[in-house]
Amino acid sequence: MRHPKRGMAIIFNHTSYHNNFARPRPGTNIDCENLTDTLEKLEFQVTVFENYKHQKIEDELQKATETDHSENDCNLIATLTHGSYGELYAFDKFMKPISYAACGGNERDPGFDVDVEIDMEMDTISAKKFRIPIHADFLVIFSSVPGIVIPTSKKNKVVVLYLEKT
């Protein structure tokens, strides 16, 4: 990472929901504080939005896309909320995760060639070429697999706990 700034980190933290749309999330503020502290130690510029409605989330994400990020190493968006496979809960209704709503555009990524030499005990492959995308650095983390409840501790969610320790 060679840019002047680490980048921005946006956290959408949901503790409660409109008209009991979903059950409250006690303890999420601890996760949010720990995640904020961890990201600030990594030199991210962190902004936290609490209990935002769907439209307000869309508005903030639109602002983020219109910002010049050319000086940033990377950017991060975290959503601390309830959800299920293919949808997250905003304060007032379901929303699609960003990874599903993002468009890849019309242009093809030309990628670049990487020479790889593999030497194993039983098998040798020399000078094998692979093509990888130029913009290959995307990481999406889910706290659990579909259909499984996330494990929690009394202090915070395990996924945030392990991220802090990394």
Coordinates of C-alpha atoms in Angstrom, one line a residue:
M1 CA 0.0 0.0 0.0
R2 CA 1.8 3.0 -1.3
H3 CA -0.8 5.8 -1.4
P4 CA -0.6 8.9 0.9
K5 CA -3.7 7.9 2.8
R6 CA -5.0 4.5 4.1
G7 CA -8.5 5.4 3.1
M8 CA -12.0 5.9 4.4
A9 CA -14.0 3.4 6.5
I10 CA -17.8 3.8 6.7
I11 CA -19.6 1.8 9.4
F12 CA -23.4 1.5 9.4
N13 CA -24.3 0.3 12.9
H14 CA -27.9 -0.8 13.7
T15 CA -29.0 -1.2 17.3
S16 CA -32.7 -1.0 16.8
Y17 CA -35.3 -1.0 14.0
H18 CA -38.4 0.9 13.1
N19 CA -41.7 -0.5 14.6
N20 CA -39.8 -3.6 15.8
F21 CA -39.1 -4.5 12.2
A22 CA -36.3 -6.7 13.7
R23 CA -35.3 -7.4 17.2
P24 CA -32.8 -5.0 18.9
R25 CA -29.1 -5.8 18.8
P26 CA -27.7 -5.2 22.3
G27 CA -24.0 -5.2 22.4
T28 CA -23.5 -3.9 18.8
N29 CA -22.1 -0.6 20.1
I30 CA -19.2 -2.6 21.7
D31 CA -18.5 -4.2 18.3
C32 CA -18.7 -0.8 16.6
E33 CA -16.3 0.8 19.1
N34 CA -13.9 -2.0 18.8
L35 CA -14.1 -2.0 15.0
T36 CA -13.6 1.8 15.0
D37 CA -10.6 1.6 17.3
T38 CA -9.0 -1.2 15.1
L39 CA -9.6 0.7 11.9
E40 CA -8.2 4.0 13.4
K41 CA -5.1 2.1 14.5
L42 CA -4.8 1.1 10.8
E43 CA -5.0 4.8 10.0
F44 CA -8.4 4.7 8.3
Q45 CA -10.6 7.8 8.5
V46 CA -13.7 6.3 10.2
T47 CA -17.2 7.6 10.0
V48 CA -20.0 5.8 11.9
F49 CA -23.7 6.1 11.0
E50 CA -26.2 4.9 13.6
N51 CA -29.6 3.3 12.7
Y52 CA -29.8 4.8 9.2
K53 CA -32.9 4.2 7.1
H54 CA -32.4 2.6 3.7
Q55 CA -32.6 5.9 1.7
K56 CA -30.0 7.6 4.0
I57 CA -27.7 4.6 3.5
E58 CA -28.1 4.9 -0.2
D59 CA -27.4 8.7 0.0
E60 CA -24.2 8.2 2.0
L61 CA -22.9 5.5 -0.4
Q62 CA -23.7 7.8 -3.3
K63 CA -21.6 10.5 -1.7
A64 CA -18.8 8.0 -1.2
T65 CA -18.8 7.1 -4.8
E66 CA -18.5 10.7 -5.8
T67 CA -15.5 11.3 -3.7
D68 CA -12.0 11.3 -5.1
H69 CA -10.2 8.2 -3.7
S70 CA -7.1 8.3 -5.8
E71 CA -4.9 9.1 -2.8
N72 CA -6.3 6.1 -0.8
D73 CA -4.8 2.7 -0.5
C74 CA -8.3 1.2 -0.1
N75 CA -11.8 1.9 1.3
L76 CA -13.9 -0.1 3.6
I77 CA -17.7 -0.4 4.3
A78 CA -19.0 -2.3 7.3
T79 CA -22.6 -3.0 8.1
L80 CA -23.4 -4.2 11.6
T81 CA -27.0 -5.4 11.4
H82 CA -29.3 -8.4 11.2
G83 CA -29.7 -10.0 7.8
S84 CA -30.1 -13.2 5.8
Y85 CA -28.6 -14.5 2.6
G86 CA -28.9 -11.8 0.0
E87 CA -30.3 -9.1 2.2
L88 CA -29.3 -6.8 5.1
Y89 CA -31.6 -4.9 7.4
A90 CA -31.6 -1.1 7.4
F91 CA -33.5 0.7 10.1
D92 CA -36.8 0.6 8.2
K93 CA -36.5 -2.2 5.6
F94 CA -34.4 -4.8 3.8
M95 CA -31.7 -3.8 1.5
K96 CA -29.4 -5.6 -0.9
P97 CA -25.8 -5.9 0.1
I98 CA -23.5 -3.6 -1.8
S99 CA -21.8 -6.5 -3.6
Y100 CA -25.1 -7.4 -5.2
A101 CA -26.0 -3.9 -6.2
A102 CA -22.7 -2.8 -7.7
C103 CA -22.4 -2.8 -11.5
G104 CA -19.2 -4.0 -13.1
G105 CA -19.5 -1.6 -16.1
N106 CA -19.2 -2.4 -19.7
E107 CA -15.4 -2.5 -20.2
R108 CA -13.4 -5.6 -19.8
D109 CA -10.5 -5.6 -17.4
P110 CA -7.4 -6.4 -19.5
G111 CA -5.6 -7.9 -16.6
F112 CA -2.0 -8.8 -16.6
D113 CA 0.1 -11.9 -16.9
V114 CA 1.8 -13.5 -14.0
D115 CA 4.5 -16.1 -14.4
V116 CA 4.3 -18.8 -11.8
E117 CA 6.7 -21.7 -11.1
I118 CA 5.3 -24.5 -9.1
D119 CA 7.7 -27.2 -7.7
M120 CA 6.1 -29.9 -5.7
E121 CA 7.5 -33.3 -4.7
M122 CA 5.7 -35.3 -7.3
D123 CA 4.8 -32.6 -9.8
T124 CA 6.6 -29.8 -11.5
I125 CA 5.0 -27.0 -13.6
S126 CA 7.4 -24.4 -14.9
A127 CA 6.7 -21.0 -16.3
K128 CA 2.9 -21.4 -16.2
K129 CA 1.1 -18.1 -17.1
F130 CA -2.0 -16.8 -15.5
R131 CA -4.0 -13.7 -16.2
I132 CA -5.5 -11.9 -13.2
P133 CA -7.6 -8.8 -13.1
I134 CA -6.0 -5.4 -12.6
H135 CA -8.6 -4.6 -9.9
A136 CA -8.5 -7.9 -8.1
D137 CA -8.5 -6.5 -4.5
F138 CA -12.0 -6.9 -3.2
L139 CA -12.7 -8.6 0.1
V140 CA -16.2 -9.4 1.3
I141 CA -16.6 -10.9 4.8
F142 CA -19.8 -12.4 6.2
S143 CA -20.0 -13.2 9.9
S144 CA -21.5 -16.6 9.2
V145 CA -22.6 -18.9 6.4
P146 CA -26.2 -18.9 5.2
G147 CA -28.6 -20.4 7.7
I148 CA -26.2 -20.4 10.6
V149 CA -26.5 -18.0 13.5
I150 CA -23.4 -16.0 14.3
P151 CA -21.5 -17.1 17.4
T152 CA -21.3 -14.3 20.0
S153 CA -19.5 -13.8 23.3
K154 CA -20.8 -11.6 26.1
K155 CA -18.6 -8.7 25.0
N156 CA -18.9 -8.8 21.2
K157 CA -19.4 -10.7 18.0
V158 CA -16.6 -13.3 17.3
V159 CA -15.9 -11.9 13.8
V160 CA -15.1 -8.4 15.2
L161 CA -13.1 -10.0 18.1
Y162 CA -10.9 -11.9 15.6
L163 CA -10.5 -8.8 13.4
E164 CA -9.3 -6.8 16.3
K165 CA -6.6 -9.4 17.1
T166 CA -5.3 -9.6 13.5

